[in-house]
Amino acid sequence: MKSVLRQLAVGAVTLLLSSSALAQEPNKVNLGVAIPAATHGFTGGIVWWANQAKKELEKNHPGLKITVKTAANAPEQANQLQDLLTVNKINALVIFPFESASLTKPVAQVKGKGVYVTVVDRGLTDTRAQDAYVAGDNTAFGKLPAEYLAKRLNGKGNIVVLRGIPTTLDNERMDAFNAVLKNHPDIKILDAKYGNWNRDDAFKVMQDYLTRFKQIDAVWAADDDMAVGVLKAIEQSQRTDIKEVFGGAGSKGMVRTIIEGSNKLIQADVSYSPKFIYDAIKLTAEARLKGEKLPANTIIPSVLITKENAKDFYFPDSPF
Amino acid sequence: MRPEPHPRASLRVRALLQSFGPVLGLILLCIIGTALNSDFAAVDNVMNVLTRTAFIGIIAVGMCFVIILGGIDLSVGSMAALIAGAMILVMNKLGPALGSPVSAIALGIGFAVVLGALFGLGHGLLIAKGGIEPFIVTLGTLGIFRAYLTYFADGGALTLDSDLSDAYSPVYYASILGIPVPVWVFLAVALVGGLVLNRTAFGRYVQAIGSNEQVARYAAVDVGRIKVLTYMLLGICVGIATVLYVPRLGSASPTTGLLWELEAIAAVIVGGTALKGGSGTVTGTVVGAVLLSVISNILNLTSIISVYLNAAVQGFVIIAVAFMQRRRK
């Protein structure tokens, strides 16, 4: 019993000492990273890039400590925020919120304790809870494929669309896509159904599109995972009317297909790389080490990937 | 005191109506589908629907046994995903070593079915010998299986090597006598399932345990052994379904098989099997599985309903069909 008490006391003293040491050195950054667990390709990439950032940045900056936490759902992530604050004693936070609304309060509390907060991708419902916001460009995610397909089809033809999961993010992309095609009255969007960012669902939806529409010129699969299912369905039907399948997000498989030119239906993609978590961690850590702030909003641009520039978007070690 | 006119005849009519509930529902849906889009009844579309039903249908046949037994298995979707991933890893390893893709695929298929049986054995032992509720055991393994797949895939996707994929793809895409291979397998599994349930001692024991476990025990039925075997049977069905699933996309990712457990359970219940166990039919289950696929097919072939409401339509039909046969015990 006594030894337990002694250990506790020693632990408390060490904690006190270490936290006061931290307070004395203003440019020491103890950065927490809270991200969703790897449950599908994209979040798999998020986790991989976050760990990559920890490895590289901690090596380059001796004053930097990074703690990465992955959560399977919103309540778990909220708990982790408390742990990061009380156990890990962070003074900066980079968070990819699991959900916007339910994480706003917990993040605001962390910020209230003096922690510098950078929010990534999924925004919070109240921006006062954050210092900086870093995101991928969802408008470009919908706009670039629409412009590209309009050009490829010479302004005339039939397009079918596969959407993700019903979310505001998906709506933003779809709206941007529609807005461009409004200027091309001879291009018809035959239908847009949900494929849930899932290969199997996309396969089924595409099979049914192929049954229903006799002439399809292009497919906006709106995600590289869904494009995999779409390609299989087209291959099975042996239809030759489809000229182009446009995925999205720049997964390594699709980028490799573009580099190799191994599928004539896949000629281009739009970047929306999970690497933005790496960029967000790097920007935040380096700014804080200098005692600086980030701009309120940083948009990591989405870029059209074609054979010419595909090499710059190919990361063979990433799971995504 | 009103005399009931021919109670027996009315009972028989009702029983008939009830057992034909799902069939009636299916016929009704097919009429609606054809009215909405003439391509619905085209051979290609019918084959598409039946082929994609094959996975859920085969799993549902196994699930039908487990539910009749009075149990449940929530893990089948995750189990299918993990078996698919493990099978791809094994085949990718064996492919170059064996030199011929066909033998690697044959070994992969055997591996998938054995792995399914082993997972089922684990479930059965934990439930029958360990005395844990099936709901809890399989809720646990639901998380375990999917987590291991995500771990093996490093959060991304496991993809079959391309020459293996080419050699394997006929298992999903080829047809025999104009009917795709998965549909044949589905038919065979359903036929064997029906025979085992209705014509063997094992099938009778399953039904006896489901209607009253205590009585079955007094009747000297080896309840533990039957339970273990039933869960193994489901595991084998999941293995077979996976064997058909892998050649479709040649890959497995953490979203593979998501919510399949609910689709399989829904197929069994829509097919007239009581969730509390005791009675049910394989035919009903097959009809239930096809019915669920037909709904989503019709929704994809038309655009009269807001895409946001697709899942709601499915829900309404499930409840409506279950309502039609609510008095069935």
XYZ file of C-alpha atoms in Angstrom:
649
model
C 0.000 0.000 0.000
C 2.758 2.401 1.014
C 4.772 1.715 -2.113
C 1.727 2.363 -4.260
C 1.289 5.709 -2.541
C 4.933 6.510 -3.042
C 4.717 5.658 -6.711
C 1.693 7.853 -7.080
C 3.485 10.716 -5.388
C 6.558 10.281 -7.579
C 4.296 10.186 -10.641
C 2.532 13.364 -9.578
C 5.813 15.167 -9.026
C 7.149 14.089 -12.418
C 3.938 15.246 -14.025
C 4.191 18.617 -12.307
C 7.829 18.992 -13.280
C 7.263 18.030 -16.880
C 4.287 20.319 -17.280
C 6.155 23.245 -15.738
C 9.093 22.489 -18.036
C 6.681 22.716 -20.905
C 5.339 26.024 -19.697
C 8.838 27.510 -19.441
C 9.740 26.736 -23.019
C 7.183 28.509 -25.206
C 8.318 26.998 -28.494
C 7.933 23.379 -27.398
C 4.937 21.991 -29.255
C 3.038 19.003 -27.901
C 0.625 18.283 -30.701
C -2.354 15.924 -30.528
C -3.896 14.448 -33.669
C -7.467 13.087 -33.486
C -8.664 11.249 -36.610
C -11.193 8.571 -37.571
C -9.982 4.957 -37.447
C -9.129 3.170 -40.690
C -12.461 1.643 -41.695
C -12.263 2.189 -45.452
C -9.723 3.163 -48.083
C -9.845 6.888 -47.521
C -9.589 6.810 -43.719
C -6.920 4.142 -44.113
C -4.997 6.771 -46.044
C -5.714 9.400 -43.378
C -4.242 7.195 -40.650
C -1.208 6.311 -42.766
C -0.460 9.968 -43.623
C -0.917 11.069 -39.995
C 1.639 8.516 -38.831
C 3.908 9.523 -41.686
C 3.705 13.134 -40.471
C 4.571 12.053 -36.916
C 7.594 10.103 -38.135
C 9.011 12.811 -40.392
C 8.182 15.908 -38.376
C 9.381 14.575 -35.011
C 12.703 13.708 -36.657
C 13.107 17.179 -38.155
C 11.943 19.161 -35.118
C 13.407 18.124 -31.739
C 10.963 20.382 -29.872
C 7.950 18.617 -31.339
C 5.976 15.722 -29.902
C 3.017 14.285 -31.813
C 0.380 11.933 -30.370
C -1.973 10.269 -32.880
C -5.358 8.940 -31.691
C -7.848 7.138 -33.930
C -11.519 6.834 -33.021
C -14.269 4.536 -34.335
C -17.097 6.975 -33.628
C -17.887 10.469 -32.429
C -18.283 9.777 -28.670
C -14.971 7.890 -28.639
C -13.285 10.820 -30.335
C -14.730 13.213 -27.748
C -13.285 11.017 -24.964
C -9.917 11.003 -26.681
C -9.918 14.799 -26.736
C -10.218 14.776 -22.948
C -7.383 12.265 -22.682
C -5.182 14.319 -24.992
C -5.753 17.318 -22.783
C -5.423 15.766 -19.324
C -3.004 12.878 -19.934
C -0.927 13.993 -22.912
C -1.009 17.707 -21.947
C -1.200 18.881 -25.554
C -0.872 22.543 -26.472
C -1.895 22.140 -30.109
C -4.564 19.946 -31.717
C -5.200 18.824 -35.272
C -8.600 17.177 -35.517
C -10.452 15.499 -38.366
C -13.863 15.529 -36.675
C -15.840 12.322 -36.918
C -19.038 14.355 -37.116
C -19.420 18.086 -37.347
C -22.197 18.799 -34.871
C -21.336 16.398 -32.067
C -17.642 17.329 -31.882
C -18.112 21.104 -31.811
C -18.628 21.384 -28.042
C -15.752 19.042 -27.085
C -13.361 20.890 -29.402
C -14.500 24.258 -28.031
C -13.653 23.023 -24.527
C -10.154 22.042 -25.611
C -9.648 25.435 -27.214
C -10.968 27.074 -24.038
C -8.042 25.485 -22.162
C -5.583 27.391 -24.347
C -4.877 24.703 -26.936
C -4.327 25.858 -30.527
C -6.908 24.046 -32.701
C -6.709 23.214 -36.411
C -9.818 21.526 -37.849
C -9.433 19.403 -40.985
C -11.953 18.606 -43.737
C -15.264 18.049 -41.925
C -15.961 21.494 -40.477
C -17.451 22.216 -37.070
C -20.893 23.782 -36.771
C -19.447 26.761 -34.868
C -16.178 28.088 -36.263
C -15.402 29.911 -33.006
C -14.287 26.528 -31.656
C -11.264 26.532 -33.973
C -8.219 28.657 -34.749
C -7.674 27.408 -38.260
C -9.449 25.267 -40.854
C -7.723 23.131 -43.479
C -9.797 21.301 -46.066
C -9.885 19.565 -49.396
C -11.687 21.347 -52.187
C -15.106 19.721 -52.606
C -16.290 22.263 -55.137
C -13.363 21.481 -57.415
C -14.027 17.774 -56.791
C -17.334 18.218 -58.643
C -16.357 21.048 -60.968
C -13.206 19.554 -62.534
C -14.801 16.273 -63.676
C -17.777 18.161 -65.132
C -15.493 20.462 -67.134
C -13.300 17.552 -68.198
C -16.237 15.360 -69.295
C -17.916 18.257 -71.146
C -14.725 18.733 -73.127
C -14.243 15.010 -73.790
C -17.830 14.669 -75.056
C -17.597 17.851 -77.139
C -20.528 19.274 -75.230
C -22.963 16.533 -76.213
C -23.943 13.213 -74.663
C -25.461 11.214 -71.799
C -23.883 10.948 -68.358
C -24.875 8.764 -65.411
C -23.731 9.694 -61.919
C -22.983 7.672 -58.795
C -23.159 9.604 -55.564
C -21.524 8.797 -52.222
C -23.418 8.639 -48.951
C -26.095 11.301 -48.410
C -24.054 14.067 -46.713
C -23.507 17.811 -47.169
C -20.077 17.016 -48.595
C -21.675 14.885 -51.294
C -24.271 17.586 -52.015
C -21.529 20.186 -52.420
C -19.788 18.039 -55.029
C -23.014 17.247 -56.880
C -24.064 20.916 -56.937
C -20.703 21.950 -58.365
C -21.000 19.228 -61.026
C -24.519 20.328 -61.977
C -23.537 24.000 -62.058
C -20.929 23.375 -64.746
C -23.184 21.170 -66.862
C -25.884 23.852 -66.858
C -23.701 25.620 -69.406
C -23.791 22.538 -71.639
C -27.462 22.015 -72.468
C -26.753 19.110 -74.822
C -25.235 17.019 -72.059
C -27.897 15.104 -70.216
C -27.510 13.673 -66.706
C -29.658 10.565 -67.028
C -29.777 9.815 -63.293
C -27.765 10.135 -60.082
C -28.054 7.340 -57.522
C -26.189 6.571 -54.305
C -23.389 4.025 -54.473
C -22.354 4.813 -50.878
C -18.640 5.081 -51.739
C -18.750 1.298 -51.861
C -17.512 -0.977 -54.645
C -20.315 -3.523 -54.350
C -23.134 -0.988 -54.274
C -21.609 0.851 -57.236
C -21.452 -2.429 -59.170
C -25.183 -3.016 -58.659
C -26.216 0.557 -59.440
C -24.138 0.512 -62.628
C -25.587 -2.850 -63.723
C -29.044 -1.360 -63.380
C -28.058 1.816 -65.252
C -26.785 -0.372 -68.079
C -30.100 -2.222 -68.203
C -32.075 0.995 -68.105
C -30.182 3.264 -70.520
C -29.264 2.120 -74.021
C -26.790 4.947 -74.662
C -24.393 6.120 -71.968
C -21.422 8.219 -73.036
C -19.690 8.801 -69.722
C -19.916 7.889 -66.042
C -19.068 10.189 -63.171
C -18.364 7.577 -60.493
C -17.399 10.369 -58.063
C -14.977 8.129 -56.143
C -12.201 5.712 -57.086
C -13.633 2.865 -55.015
C -16.966 3.202 -56.803
C -15.176 3.409 -60.159
C -13.811 -0.114 -59.509
C -17.356 -1.506 -59.296
C -18.505 0.559 -62.285
C -15.677 -0.746 -64.490
C -16.507 -4.360 -63.608
C -20.181 -3.863 -64.453
C -19.287 -2.290 -67.821
C -16.793 -5.069 -68.543
C -19.422 -7.709 -67.810
C -22.054 -6.067 -70.033
C -19.528 -5.764 -72.905
C -21.027 -2.396 -73.797
C -18.927 -0.165 -76.024
C -20.925 3.066 -75.908
C -19.210 4.310 -72.719
C -16.150 6.399 -73.490
C -15.049 7.573 -70.080
C -15.321 6.661 -66.408
C -14.265 9.413 -64.036
C -13.585 8.399 -60.427
C -12.285 10.800 -57.824
C -9.832 11.196 -54.926
C -6.688 9.959 -56.650
C -6.265 6.514 -55.081
C -2.978 4.843 -55.950
C -4.663 2.127 -58.051
C -6.420 4.640 -60.283
C -3.361 6.879 -60.571
C -1.308 3.852 -61.599
C -3.929 2.970 -64.230
C -3.589 6.512 -65.620
C 0.226 6.348 -65.646
C 0.238 2.962 -67.382
C -2.680 3.794 -69.661
C -3.964 0.292 -68.968
C -7.693 1.088 -69.223
C -8.936 3.345 -71.960
C -12.016 4.255 -69.913
C -9.825 5.770 -67.188
C -8.007 8.813 -68.507
C -8.237 11.301 -65.681
C -8.970 11.692 -61.982
C -9.289 14.519 -59.491
C -7.025 14.699 -56.460
C -8.568 14.700 -53.004
C -5.771 13.000 -51.230
C -5.874 11.957 -47.579
C -2.447 13.602 -47.619
C -4.167 16.822 -46.541
C -3.981 15.536 -42.952
C -0.196 15.434 -43.385
C -0.235 18.994 -44.720
C -2.449 20.170 -41.867
C -0.190 18.618 -39.207
C 2.926 20.028 -40.862
C 1.483 23.537 -41.257
C 0.202 23.607 -37.677
C 3.368 22.192 -36.107
C 5.728 24.481 -37.998
C 3.634 27.585 -37.345
C 3.360 26.819 -33.642
C 7.075 26.079 -33.307
C 7.669 29.635 -34.528
C 4.870 30.900 -32.303
C 2.854 31.900 -35.357
C -0.770 31.377 -36.371
C -2.215 29.791 -39.480
C -4.562 31.672 -41.807
C -8.191 31.104 -40.794
C -8.894 29.000 -43.887
C -6.504 26.907 -45.950
C -7.916 25.006 -48.905
C -5.711 22.210 -50.235
C -6.533 22.500 -53.943
C -8.033 19.593 -55.867
C -6.194 19.157 -59.127
C -7.078 17.368 -62.356
C -4.827 14.310 -62.650
C -3.951 13.227 -66.176
C -1.164 11.181 -67.691
C 1.092 14.278 -67.729
C 1.106 14.961 -63.993
C 0.020 11.586 -62.560
C 3.499 10.768 -61.221
C 3.251 13.614 -58.687
C 0.152 11.970 -57.188
C 1.428 8.389 -56.979
C 2.301 7.228 -53.439
C 2.890 3.476 -53.707
C 3.390 2.936 -49.948
C 0.118 4.528 -48.898
C -2.748 2.055 -48.468
C -5.006 4.414 -50.436
C -72.895 -17.933 -29.874
C -72.316 -17.764 -33.557
C -71.479 -20.976 -35.294
C -68.196 -20.717 -37.151
C -68.737 -21.839 -40.719
C -66.187 -24.439 -41.680
C -63.446 -23.405 -39.290
C -61.077 -25.882 -40.858
C -61.509 -24.567 -44.390
C -60.982 -20.942 -43.369
C -57.929 -21.969 -41.374
C -56.541 -23.744 -44.377
C -57.131 -20.702 -46.588
C -55.421 -18.490 -44.054
C -52.467 -20.841 -43.707
C -52.175 -20.931 -47.460
C -52.296 -17.151 -47.674
C -49.683 -16.861 -44.986
C -47.213 -19.253 -46.503
C -47.698 -17.610 -49.871
C -47.240 -14.135 -48.397
C -43.713 -13.649 -49.616
C -44.477 -15.267 -52.979
C -47.462 -12.955 -53.415
C -45.316 -9.995 -52.443
C -42.686 -11.028 -54.970
C -45.241 -11.466 -57.773
C -46.759 -8.077 -56.943
C -43.342 -6.428 -57.015
C -42.520 -8.036 -60.358
C -45.762 -6.719 -61.858
C -44.953 -3.225 -60.555
C -41.388 -3.508 -61.844
C -42.492 -4.513 -65.351
C -45.072 -1.724 -65.429
C -42.447 0.854 -64.485
C -39.735 -0.341 -66.836
C -40.191 -2.922 -69.570
C -36.536 -3.947 -69.232
C -37.253 -5.247 -65.743
C -38.432 -8.602 -67.107
C -35.581 -8.862 -69.616
C -33.503 -12.014 -69.194
C -30.304 -10.038 -68.564
C -31.867 -8.061 -65.754
C -33.432 -11.137 -64.158
C -30.032 -12.861 -64.256
C -28.319 -9.793 -62.772
C -30.751 -9.739 -59.885
C -30.521 -13.481 -59.225
C -26.727 -13.425 -59.422
C -26.355 -10.583 -56.956
C -28.877 -12.307 -54.665
C -26.715 -15.401 -54.614
C -24.348 -14.164 -51.840
C -27.029 -13.010 -49.463
C -29.243 -15.934 -50.455
C -26.609 -18.570 -49.670
C -25.816 -16.925 -46.340
C -29.545 -16.652 -45.632
C -29.999 -20.410 -46.110
C -27.451 -21.007 -43.338
C -28.974 -18.195 -41.290
C -32.385 -19.865 -41.687
C -31.049 -22.945 -39.814
C -29.536 -20.800 -37.066
C -32.741 -18.800 -36.578
C -34.925 -21.928 -36.605
C -32.568 -23.280 -33.918
C -33.441 -20.200 -31.876
C -30.081 -18.504 -32.386
C -28.753 -15.568 -34.380
C -25.492 -14.634 -36.076
C -24.664 -10.953 -36.416
C -21.132 -11.541 -37.686
C -21.761 -12.998 -41.155
C -20.987 -9.776 -43.064
C -17.696 -9.249 -41.263
C -16.938 -12.959 -41.509
C -17.458 -12.889 -45.288
C -15.193 -9.855 -45.550
C -12.420 -11.455 -43.486
C -12.662 -14.760 -45.368
C -12.496 -12.822 -48.661
C -9.421 -10.917 -47.490
C -7.659 -13.983 -46.070
C -8.461 -15.949 -49.211
C -6.974 -13.228 -51.422
C -3.808 -13.135 -49.290
C -3.446 -16.931 -49.471
C -4.021 -17.066 -53.237
C -1.594 -14.208 -53.913
C 1.043 -16.094 -51.879
C 0.332 -19.475 -53.469
C -0.048 -18.238 -57.039
C 3.663 -17.719 -57.816
C 4.725 -20.680 -55.641
C 2.450 -23.183 -57.374
C 3.019 -21.798 -60.830
C -0.547 -22.423 -61.990
C -3.349 -20.036 -61.103
C -5.974 -22.773 -61.263
C -4.486 -24.833 -58.449
C -3.968 -21.694 -56.355
C -7.631 -20.846 -56.849
C -8.722 -24.379 -55.996
C -6.714 -24.225 -52.776
C -8.093 -20.748 -52.059
C -11.649 -22.025 -52.431
C -10.972 -24.935 -50.089
C -9.338 -22.555 -47.623
C -12.363 -20.223 -47.676
C -14.840 -23.003 -46.923
C -12.670 -24.521 -44.185
C -12.092 -21.104 -42.610
C -15.861 -20.491 -42.629
C -16.435 -23.859 -40.936
C -13.784 -23.051 -38.309
C -15.324 -19.654 -37.540
C -18.710 -21.366 -37.229
C -17.145 -24.002 -34.957
C -15.792 -21.224 -32.745
C -19.209 -19.598 -32.529
C -20.901 -22.927 -31.814
C -18.469 -23.874 -29.043
C -18.720 -20.486 -27.347
C -22.516 -20.618 -27.517
C -23.187 -24.293 -26.754
C -20.303 -25.144 -24.430
C -19.416 -21.672 -23.192
C -23.030 -20.838 -22.465
C -22.825 -17.303 -23.894
C -25.786 -15.725 -25.671
C -25.437 -16.038 -29.479
C -26.239 -12.341 -29.811
C -23.254 -11.440 -27.636
C -20.789 -13.944 -29.116
C -21.488 -12.866 -32.676
C -21.623 -9.169 -31.767
C -18.096 -9.666 -30.465
C -16.855 -11.506 -33.521
C -18.555 -8.930 -35.785
C -16.026 -6.416 -34.512
C -13.124 -8.875 -34.369
C -13.482 -10.154 -37.954
C -13.760 -6.705 -39.514
C -10.925 -5.280 -37.438
C -8.608 -8.074 -38.597
C -9.543 -7.478 -42.224
C -8.833 -3.748 -41.826
C -5.518 -4.664 -40.191
C -4.513 -7.057 -42.998
C -5.557 -4.481 -45.611
C -3.798 -1.669 -43.713
C -7.051 0.277 -43.979
C -7.022 0.027 -47.772
C -8.037 -2.808 -50.075
C -6.648 -6.311 -50.623
C -6.562 -7.009 -54.351
C -6.148 -10.311 -56.150
C -3.184 -10.498 -58.557
C -4.365 -9.865 -62.085
C -3.602 -13.269 -63.652
C -5.333 -14.999 -60.734
C -8.204 -12.574 -61.078
C -8.564 -13.340 -64.781
C -8.516 -17.076 -64.161
C -10.986 -16.817 -61.302
C -13.501 -14.392 -62.817
C -15.546 -17.038 -64.705
C -16.734 -18.359 -61.329
C -18.806 -15.198 -61.042
C -19.252 -14.090 -64.654
C -19.614 -17.339 -66.634
C -22.919 -19.014 -67.428
C -23.904 -22.650 -67.788
C -26.974 -23.251 -70.001
C -27.601 -19.506 -69.975
C -27.715 -19.307 -66.193
C -24.813 -17.682 -64.314
C -22.676 -19.939 -62.116
C -23.591 -18.175 -58.822
C -27.277 -18.842 -59.498
C -26.563 -22.562 -59.959
C -24.606 -22.643 -56.717
C -27.379 -20.754 -54.953
C -29.941 -23.282 -56.237
C -27.764 -26.199 -55.138
C -27.238 -24.768 -51.654
C -30.967 -24.074 -51.296
C -31.841 -27.581 -52.467
C -29.394 -29.258 -50.105
C -30.524 -26.926 -47.310
C -34.174 -27.834 -47.894
C -33.403 -31.564 -47.911
C -31.293 -31.369 -44.747
C -33.961 -29.358 -42.927
C -36.931 -31.541 -43.899
C -35.585 -35.005 -44.587
C -32.842 -35.640 -42.033
C -32.698 -36.277 -38.314
C -30.382 -33.280 -37.974
C -33.036 -30.995 -39.512
C -35.716 -32.329 -37.169
C -33.440 -31.818 -34.156
C -32.768 -28.218 -35.230
C -36.517 -27.538 -35.358
C -37.111 -29.369 -32.067
C -34.443 -27.371 -30.225
C -35.832 -24.134 -31.663
C -39.381 -24.824 -30.531
C -38.419 -26.074 -27.078
C -34.848 -26.710 -26.059
C -35.778 -28.318 -22.722
C -38.122 -30.821 -24.340
C -35.500 -31.629 -26.957
C -33.044 -32.324 -24.142
C -35.528 -34.706 -22.447
C -35.977 -36.426 -25.794
C -32.259 -37.249 -25.655
C -31.247 -34.885 -28.416
C -27.573 -33.943 -28.128
C -28.397 -30.222 -28.042
C -24.802 -29.019 -27.781
C -23.606 -31.021 -30.756
C -26.529 -29.930 -32.945
C -25.912 -26.286 -32.052
C -22.226 -26.475 -32.921
C -23.042 -28.196 -36.208
C -25.673 -25.578 -37.089
C -23.276 -22.683 -36.611
C -20.676 -24.588 -38.619
C -23.225 -25.038 -41.386
C -23.757 -21.272 -41.481
C -19.991 -20.713 -41.508
C -19.685 -23.048 -44.501
C -22.470 -21.126 -46.270
C -20.601 -17.866 -45.642
C -17.456 -19.519 -47.042
C -19.315 -20.611 -50.193
C -20.821 -17.141 -50.633
C -17.346 -15.622 -50.341
C -15.990 -18.011 -52.966
C -18.551 -16.513 -55.362
C -18.010 -12.952 -54.155
C -14.235 -12.648 -54.573
C -14.153 -13.083 -58.378
C -16.710 -10.277 -58.812
C -14.425 -7.385 -57.956
C -11.240 -9.318 -57.178
C -10.779 -7.367 -53.983
C -11.840 -7.037 -50.364
C -11.894 -3.799 -48.394
C -13.177 -2.806 -44.959
C -16.529 -1.897 -46.547
C -16.994 -5.413 -47.962
C -20.048 -7.181 -46.594
C -21.228 -4.208 -44.582
C -24.760 -4.885 -43.220
C -24.990 -8.279 -44.935
C -26.002 -9.767 -41.590
C -29.116 -7.598 -41.530
C -29.932 -8.382 -45.158
C -29.609 -12.111 -44.475
C -31.722 -11.923 -41.313
C -34.327 -9.814 -43.154
C -34.474 -12.397 -45.963
C -35.097 -15.185 -43.445
C -37.795 -13.243 -41.583
C -39.528 -11.989 -44.744
C -39.457 -15.609 -45.870
C -41.719 -16.537 -42.968
C -39.318 -17.943 -40.397
C -40.156 -16.902 -36.847
C -37.363 -14.899 -35.214
C -37.957 -16.817 -31.992
C -37.195 -20.073 -33.720
C -38.939 -23.416 -34.076
C -40.200 -23.287 -37.626
C -39.331 -21.948 -41.026
C -38.610 -22.970 -44.584
C -35.662 -22.727 -46.924
C -37.997 -21.961 -49.844
C -39.399 -18.965 -47.976
C -35.886 -17.751 -47.257
C -34.916 -17.974 -50.931
C -38.044 -16.043 -51.923
C -37.314 -13.483 -49.193
C -33.769 -12.916 -50.424
C -34.901 -12.481 -54.043
C -37.669 -10.135 -52.949
C -35.232 -7.815 -51.176
C -32.924 -7.678 -54.214
C -35.867 -6.983 -56.514
C -36.849 -3.923 -54.493
C -33.460 -2.263 -54.834
C -33.312 -3.258 -58.507
C -36.687 -1.610 -59.203
C -35.582 1.520 -57.373
C -32.447 1.690 -59.523
C -34.422 1.151 -62.730
C -36.754 4.053 -62.034
C -36.443 7.508 -60.625
C -39.933 8.189 -59.330
C -38.943 8.158 -55.671
C -36.406 10.526 -54.114
C -33.085 8.701 -53.788
C -33.067 9.659 -50.132
C -36.039 7.330 -49.567
C -34.687 4.104 -51.095
C -33.994 2.514 -47.714
C -37.462 3.532 -46.527
C -39.145 1.675 -49.409
C -37.185 -1.441 -48.485
C -38.268 -1.029 -44.862
C -41.936 -0.610 -45.765
C -41.930 -3.766 -47.891
C -40.209 -5.808 -45.168
C -42.812 -4.734 -42.625
C -45.701 -5.238 -45.075
C -44.669 -8.784 -45.981
C -44.080 -9.680 -42.352
C -47.527 -8.260 -41.554
C -49.160 -10.503 -44.149
C -47.978 -13.565 -42.268
C -48.070 -12.254 -38.713
C -50.228 -15.038 -37.291
C -47.893 -17.724 -38.380
C -46.182 -19.391 -35.462
